[in-house]
N, CA, C and O atoms as CSV, one atom per row, in Angstrom:
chain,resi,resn,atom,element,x,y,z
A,1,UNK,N,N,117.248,-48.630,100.991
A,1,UNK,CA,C,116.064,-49.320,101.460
A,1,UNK,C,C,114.980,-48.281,101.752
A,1,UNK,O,O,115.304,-47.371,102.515
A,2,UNK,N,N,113.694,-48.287,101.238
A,2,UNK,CA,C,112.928,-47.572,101.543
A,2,UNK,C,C,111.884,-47.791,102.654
A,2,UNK,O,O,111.775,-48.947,103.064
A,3,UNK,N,N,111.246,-47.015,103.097
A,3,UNK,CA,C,110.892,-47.352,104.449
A,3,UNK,C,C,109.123,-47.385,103.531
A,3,UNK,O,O,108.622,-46.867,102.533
A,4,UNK,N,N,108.634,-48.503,104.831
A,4,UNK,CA,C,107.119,-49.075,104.384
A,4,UNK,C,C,106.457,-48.416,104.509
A,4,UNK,O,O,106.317,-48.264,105.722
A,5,UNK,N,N,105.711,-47.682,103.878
A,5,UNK,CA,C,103.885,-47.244,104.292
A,5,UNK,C,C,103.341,-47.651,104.563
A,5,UNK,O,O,102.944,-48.475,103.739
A,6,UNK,N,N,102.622,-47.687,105.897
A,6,UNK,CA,C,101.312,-48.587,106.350
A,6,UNK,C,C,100.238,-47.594,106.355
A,6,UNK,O,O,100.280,-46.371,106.493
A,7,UNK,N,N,98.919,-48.695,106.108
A,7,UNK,CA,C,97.915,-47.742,106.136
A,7,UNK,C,C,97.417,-47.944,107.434
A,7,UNK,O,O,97.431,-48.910,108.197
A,8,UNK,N,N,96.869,-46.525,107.516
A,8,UNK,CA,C,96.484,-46.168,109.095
A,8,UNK,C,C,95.318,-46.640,109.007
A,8,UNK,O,O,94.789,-46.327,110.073
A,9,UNK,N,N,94.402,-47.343,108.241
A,9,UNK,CA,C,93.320,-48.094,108.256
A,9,UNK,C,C,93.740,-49.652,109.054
A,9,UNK,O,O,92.908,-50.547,109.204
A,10,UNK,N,N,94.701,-49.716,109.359
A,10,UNK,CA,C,95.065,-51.008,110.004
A,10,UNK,C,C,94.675,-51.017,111.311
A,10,UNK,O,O,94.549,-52.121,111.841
A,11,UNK,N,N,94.376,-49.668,112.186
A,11,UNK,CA,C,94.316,-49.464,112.972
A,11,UNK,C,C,92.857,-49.390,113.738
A,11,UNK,O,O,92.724,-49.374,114.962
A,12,UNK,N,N,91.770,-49.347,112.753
A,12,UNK,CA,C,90.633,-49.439,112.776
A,12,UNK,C,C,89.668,-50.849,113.511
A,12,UNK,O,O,88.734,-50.821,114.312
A,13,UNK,N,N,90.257,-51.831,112.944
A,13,UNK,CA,C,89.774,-53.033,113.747
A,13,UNK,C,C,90.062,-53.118,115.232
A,13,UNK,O,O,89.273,-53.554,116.071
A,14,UNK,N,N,91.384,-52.613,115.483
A,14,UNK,CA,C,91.942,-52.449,117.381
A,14,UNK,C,C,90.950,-51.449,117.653
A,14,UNK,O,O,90.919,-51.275,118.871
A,15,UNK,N,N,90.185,-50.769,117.100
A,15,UNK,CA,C,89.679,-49.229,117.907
A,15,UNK,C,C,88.238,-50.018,118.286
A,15,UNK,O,O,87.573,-49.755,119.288
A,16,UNK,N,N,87.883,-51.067,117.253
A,16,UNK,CA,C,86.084,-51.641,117.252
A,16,UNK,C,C,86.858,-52.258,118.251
A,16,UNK,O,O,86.529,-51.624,119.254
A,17,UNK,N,N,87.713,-53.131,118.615
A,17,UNK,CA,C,87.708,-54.033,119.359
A,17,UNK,C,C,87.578,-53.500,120.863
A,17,UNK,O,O,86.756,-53.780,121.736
A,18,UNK,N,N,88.744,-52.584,120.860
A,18,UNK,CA,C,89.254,-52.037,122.448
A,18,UNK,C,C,88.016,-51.083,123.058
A,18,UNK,O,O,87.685,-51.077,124.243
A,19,UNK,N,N,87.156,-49.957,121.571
A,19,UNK,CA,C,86.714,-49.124,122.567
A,19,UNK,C,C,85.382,-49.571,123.330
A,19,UNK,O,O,85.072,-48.666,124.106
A,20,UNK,N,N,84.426,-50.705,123.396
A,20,UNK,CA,C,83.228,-50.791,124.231
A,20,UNK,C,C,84.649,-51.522,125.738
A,20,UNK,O,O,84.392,-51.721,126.926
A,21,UNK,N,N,85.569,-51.663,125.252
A,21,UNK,CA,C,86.089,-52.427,126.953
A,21,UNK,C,C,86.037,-51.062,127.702
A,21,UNK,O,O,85.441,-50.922,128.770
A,22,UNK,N,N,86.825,-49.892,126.949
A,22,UNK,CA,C,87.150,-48.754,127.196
A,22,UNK,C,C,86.021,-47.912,128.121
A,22,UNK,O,O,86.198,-47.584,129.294
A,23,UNK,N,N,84.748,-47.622,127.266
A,23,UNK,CA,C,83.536,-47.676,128.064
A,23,UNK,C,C,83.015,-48.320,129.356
A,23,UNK,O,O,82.542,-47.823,130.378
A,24,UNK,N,N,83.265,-49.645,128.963
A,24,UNK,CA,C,82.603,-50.277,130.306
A,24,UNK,C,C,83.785,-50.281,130.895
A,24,UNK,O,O,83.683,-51.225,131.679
A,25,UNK,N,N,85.215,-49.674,131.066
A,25,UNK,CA,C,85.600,-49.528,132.159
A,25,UNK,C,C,85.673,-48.359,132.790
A,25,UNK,O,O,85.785,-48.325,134.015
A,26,UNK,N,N,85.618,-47.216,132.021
A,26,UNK,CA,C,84.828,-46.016,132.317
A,26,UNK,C,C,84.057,-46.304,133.251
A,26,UNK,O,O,84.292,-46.224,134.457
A,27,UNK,N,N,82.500,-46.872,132.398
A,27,UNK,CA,C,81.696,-46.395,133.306
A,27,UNK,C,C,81.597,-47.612,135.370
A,27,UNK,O,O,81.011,-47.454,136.441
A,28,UNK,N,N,82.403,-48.476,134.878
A,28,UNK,CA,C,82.806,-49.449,136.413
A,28,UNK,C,C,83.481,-48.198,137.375
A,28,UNK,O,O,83.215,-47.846,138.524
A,29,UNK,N,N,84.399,-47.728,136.454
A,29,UNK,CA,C,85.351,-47.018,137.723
A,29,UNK,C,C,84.422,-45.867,138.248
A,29,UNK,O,O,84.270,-45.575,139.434
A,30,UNK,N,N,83.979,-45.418,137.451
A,30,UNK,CA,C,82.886,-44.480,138.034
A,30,UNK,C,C,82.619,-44.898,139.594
A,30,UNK,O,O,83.071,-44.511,140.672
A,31,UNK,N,N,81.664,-45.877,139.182
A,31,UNK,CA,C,80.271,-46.908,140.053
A,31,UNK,C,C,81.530,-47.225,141.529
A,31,UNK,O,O,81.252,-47.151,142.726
A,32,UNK,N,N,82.565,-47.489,141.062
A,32,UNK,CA,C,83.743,-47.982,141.988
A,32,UNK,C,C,84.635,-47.072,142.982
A,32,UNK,O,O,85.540,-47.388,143.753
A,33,UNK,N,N,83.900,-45.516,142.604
A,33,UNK,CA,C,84.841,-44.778,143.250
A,33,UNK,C,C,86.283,-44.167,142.903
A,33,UNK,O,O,86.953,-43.428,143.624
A,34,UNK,N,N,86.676,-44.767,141.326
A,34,UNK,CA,C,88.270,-44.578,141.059
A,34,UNK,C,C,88.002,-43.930,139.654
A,34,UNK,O,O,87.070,-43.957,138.850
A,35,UNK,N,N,89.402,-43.255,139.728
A,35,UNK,CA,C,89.402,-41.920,138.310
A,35,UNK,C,C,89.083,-43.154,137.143
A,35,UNK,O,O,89.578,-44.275,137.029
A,36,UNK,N,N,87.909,-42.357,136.233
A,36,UNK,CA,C,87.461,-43.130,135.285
A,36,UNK,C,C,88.765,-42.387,133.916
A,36,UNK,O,O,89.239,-42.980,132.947
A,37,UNK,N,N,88.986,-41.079,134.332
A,37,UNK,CA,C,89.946,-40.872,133.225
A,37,UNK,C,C,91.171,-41.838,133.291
A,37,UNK,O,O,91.579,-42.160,132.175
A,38,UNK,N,N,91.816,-42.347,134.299
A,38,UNK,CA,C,93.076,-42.753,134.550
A,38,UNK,C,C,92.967,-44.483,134.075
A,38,UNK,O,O,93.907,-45.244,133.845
A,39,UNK,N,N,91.599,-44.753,134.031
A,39,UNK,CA,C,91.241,-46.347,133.852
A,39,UNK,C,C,91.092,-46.393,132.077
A,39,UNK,O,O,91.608,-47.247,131.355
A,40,UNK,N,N,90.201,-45.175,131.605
A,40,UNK,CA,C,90.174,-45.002,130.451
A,40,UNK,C,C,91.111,-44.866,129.434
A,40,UNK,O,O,90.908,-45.237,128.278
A,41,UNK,N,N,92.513,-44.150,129.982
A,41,UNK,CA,C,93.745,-44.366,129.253
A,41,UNK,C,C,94.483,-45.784,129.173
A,41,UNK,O,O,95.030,-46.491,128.326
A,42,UNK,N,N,94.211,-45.795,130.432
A,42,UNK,CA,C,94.926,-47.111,130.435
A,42,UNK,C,C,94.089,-48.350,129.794
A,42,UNK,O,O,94.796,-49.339,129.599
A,43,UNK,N,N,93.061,-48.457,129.518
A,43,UNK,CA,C,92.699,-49.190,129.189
A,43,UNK,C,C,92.622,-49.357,127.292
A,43,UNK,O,O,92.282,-50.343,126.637
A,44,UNK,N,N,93.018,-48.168,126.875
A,44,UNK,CA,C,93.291,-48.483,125.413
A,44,UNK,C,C,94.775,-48.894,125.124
A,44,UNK,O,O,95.205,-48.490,124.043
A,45,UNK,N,N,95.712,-49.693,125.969
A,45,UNK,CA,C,96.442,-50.253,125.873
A,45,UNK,C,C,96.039,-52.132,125.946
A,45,UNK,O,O,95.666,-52.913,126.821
A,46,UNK,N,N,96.352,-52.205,124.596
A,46,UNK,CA,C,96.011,-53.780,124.225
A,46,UNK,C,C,96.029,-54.823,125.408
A,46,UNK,O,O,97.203,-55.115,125.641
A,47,UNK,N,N,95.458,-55.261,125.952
A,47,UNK,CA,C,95.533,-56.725,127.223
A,47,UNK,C,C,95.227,-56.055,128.135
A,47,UNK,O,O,94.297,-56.404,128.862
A,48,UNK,N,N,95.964,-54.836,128.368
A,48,UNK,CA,C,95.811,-53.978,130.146
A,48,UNK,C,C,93.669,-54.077,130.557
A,48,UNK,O,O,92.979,-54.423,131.516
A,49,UNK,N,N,93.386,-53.456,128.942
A,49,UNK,CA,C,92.284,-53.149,129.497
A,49,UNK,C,C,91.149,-54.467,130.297
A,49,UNK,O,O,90.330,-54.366,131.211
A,50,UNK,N,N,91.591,-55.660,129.441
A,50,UNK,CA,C,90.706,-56.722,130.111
A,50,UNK,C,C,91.223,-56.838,131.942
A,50,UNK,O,O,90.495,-56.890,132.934
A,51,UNK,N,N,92.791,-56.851,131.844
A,51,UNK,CA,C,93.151,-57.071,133.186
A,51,UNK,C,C,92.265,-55.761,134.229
A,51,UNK,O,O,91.783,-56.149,135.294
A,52,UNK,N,N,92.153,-54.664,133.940
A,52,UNK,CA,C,91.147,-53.772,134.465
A,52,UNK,C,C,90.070,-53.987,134.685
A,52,UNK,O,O,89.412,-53.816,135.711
A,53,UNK,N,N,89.728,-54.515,133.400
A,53,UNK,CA,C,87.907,-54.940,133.760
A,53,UNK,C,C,87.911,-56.012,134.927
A,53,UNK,O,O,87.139,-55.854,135.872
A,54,UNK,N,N,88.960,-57.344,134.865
A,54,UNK,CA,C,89.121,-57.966,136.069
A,54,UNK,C,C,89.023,-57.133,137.367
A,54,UNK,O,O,88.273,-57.330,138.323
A,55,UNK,N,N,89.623,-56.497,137.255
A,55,UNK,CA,C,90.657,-55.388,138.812
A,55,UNK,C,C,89.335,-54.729,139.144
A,55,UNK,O,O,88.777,-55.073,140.185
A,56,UNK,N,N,88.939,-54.082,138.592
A,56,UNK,CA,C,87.561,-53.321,138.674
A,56,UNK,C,C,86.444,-54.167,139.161
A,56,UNK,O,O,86.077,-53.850,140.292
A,57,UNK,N,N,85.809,-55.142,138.628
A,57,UNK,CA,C,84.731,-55.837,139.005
A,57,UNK,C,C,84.877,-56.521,140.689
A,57,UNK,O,O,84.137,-56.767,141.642
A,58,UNK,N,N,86.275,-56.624,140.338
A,58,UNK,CA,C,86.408,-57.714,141.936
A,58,UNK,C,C,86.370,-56.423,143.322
A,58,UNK,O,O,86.359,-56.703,144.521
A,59,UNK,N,N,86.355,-55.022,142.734
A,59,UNK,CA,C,86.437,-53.847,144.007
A,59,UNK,C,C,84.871,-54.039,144.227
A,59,UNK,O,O,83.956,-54.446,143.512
A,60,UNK,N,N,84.997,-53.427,145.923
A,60,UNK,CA,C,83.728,-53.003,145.860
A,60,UNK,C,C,83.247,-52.007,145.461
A,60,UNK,O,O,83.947,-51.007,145.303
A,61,UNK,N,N,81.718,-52.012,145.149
A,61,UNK,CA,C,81.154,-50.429,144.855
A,61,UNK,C,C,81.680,-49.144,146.058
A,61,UNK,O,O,82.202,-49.411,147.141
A,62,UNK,N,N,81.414,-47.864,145.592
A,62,UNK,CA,C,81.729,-46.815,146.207
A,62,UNK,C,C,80.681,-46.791,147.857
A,62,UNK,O,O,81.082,-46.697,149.017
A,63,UNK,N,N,79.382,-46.910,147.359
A,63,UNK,CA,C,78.282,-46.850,147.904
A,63,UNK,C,C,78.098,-47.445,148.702
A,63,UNK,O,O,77.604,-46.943,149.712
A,64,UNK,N,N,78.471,-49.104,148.635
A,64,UNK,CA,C,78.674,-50.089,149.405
A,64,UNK,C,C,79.550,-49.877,150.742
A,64,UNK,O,O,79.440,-50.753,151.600
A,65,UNK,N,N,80.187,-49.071,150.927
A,65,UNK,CA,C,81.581,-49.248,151.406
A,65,UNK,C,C,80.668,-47.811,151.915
A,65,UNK,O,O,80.502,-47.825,153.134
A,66,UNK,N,N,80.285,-47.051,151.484
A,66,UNK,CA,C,79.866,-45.728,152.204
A,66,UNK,C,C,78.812,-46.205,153.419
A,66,UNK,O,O,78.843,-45.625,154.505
A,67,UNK,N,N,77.833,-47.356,153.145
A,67,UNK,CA,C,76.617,-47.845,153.830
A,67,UNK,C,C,77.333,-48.741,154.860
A,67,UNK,O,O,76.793,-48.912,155.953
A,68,UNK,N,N,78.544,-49.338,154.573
A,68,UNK,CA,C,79.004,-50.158,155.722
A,68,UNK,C,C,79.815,-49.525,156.941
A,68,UNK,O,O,79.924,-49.947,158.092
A,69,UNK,N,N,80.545,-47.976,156.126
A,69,UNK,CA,C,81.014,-47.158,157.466
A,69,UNK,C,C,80.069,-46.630,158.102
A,69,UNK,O,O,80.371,-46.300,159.249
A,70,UNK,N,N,78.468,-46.315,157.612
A,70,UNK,CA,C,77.898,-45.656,158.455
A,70,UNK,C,C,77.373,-46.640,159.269
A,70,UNK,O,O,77.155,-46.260,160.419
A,71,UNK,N,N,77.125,-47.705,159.037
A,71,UNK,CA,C,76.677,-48.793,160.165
A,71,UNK,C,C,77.416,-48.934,161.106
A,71,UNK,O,O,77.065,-48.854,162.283
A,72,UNK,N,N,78.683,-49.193,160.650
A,72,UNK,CA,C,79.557,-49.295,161.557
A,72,UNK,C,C,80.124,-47.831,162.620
A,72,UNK,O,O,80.591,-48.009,163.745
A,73,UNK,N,N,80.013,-46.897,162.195
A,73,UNK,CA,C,79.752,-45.353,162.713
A,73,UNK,C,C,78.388,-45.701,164.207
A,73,UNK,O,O,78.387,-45.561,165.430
A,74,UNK,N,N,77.478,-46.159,163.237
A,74,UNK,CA,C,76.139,-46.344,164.310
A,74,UNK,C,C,76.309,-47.376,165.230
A,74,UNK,O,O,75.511,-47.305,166.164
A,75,UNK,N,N,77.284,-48.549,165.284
A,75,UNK,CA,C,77.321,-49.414,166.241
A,75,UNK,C,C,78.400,-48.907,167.281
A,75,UNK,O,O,78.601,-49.469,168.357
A,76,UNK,N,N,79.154,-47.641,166.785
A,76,UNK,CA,C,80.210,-47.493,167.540
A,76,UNK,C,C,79.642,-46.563,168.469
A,76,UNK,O,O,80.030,-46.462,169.633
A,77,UNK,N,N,78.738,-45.893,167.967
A,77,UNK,CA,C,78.180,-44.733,168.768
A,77,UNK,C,C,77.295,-45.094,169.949
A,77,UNK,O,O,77.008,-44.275,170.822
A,78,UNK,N,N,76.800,-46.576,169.937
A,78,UNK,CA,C,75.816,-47.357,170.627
A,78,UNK,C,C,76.752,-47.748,171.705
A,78,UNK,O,O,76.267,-48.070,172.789
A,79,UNK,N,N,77.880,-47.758,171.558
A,79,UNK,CA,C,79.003,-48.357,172.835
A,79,UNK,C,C,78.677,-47.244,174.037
A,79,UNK,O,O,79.264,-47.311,175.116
């Protein structure tokens, strides 16, 4: 039995598909505070990456979360 050749052109349509998720989860994790390399691997795994883009959008921003400890810093200091 001889073994199949596939062409590695098969692989081309998964790369258009997966890599703008790949990007925009890049650039979320950024904005989010979390390793954009560690989101970026993982996210060229088929399905994972949409479940990321979920996981990601629902965090808060980095910034957000920086502006609410310092408020909260300033109300504590007012005690």
């Amino acid at each position: 039995m001889q073994p199949e050749h596939h062409d590695p052109a098969a692989f081309i349509p998964l790369l258009i598909f997966i890599s703008p998720i790949v990007i925009l989860n890049i650039v979320i994790a950024k904005r989010k505070g979390r390793s954009p390399v560690l989101f970026g691997l993982f996210s060229l795994i088929p399905f994972v990456g949409f479940y990321l883009s979920i996981h990601l959008a629902s965090l808060m921003d980095q910034s957000t979360n920086d502006k609410i400890d310092q408020i909260l810093h300033l109300l504590e200091a007012r005690r």
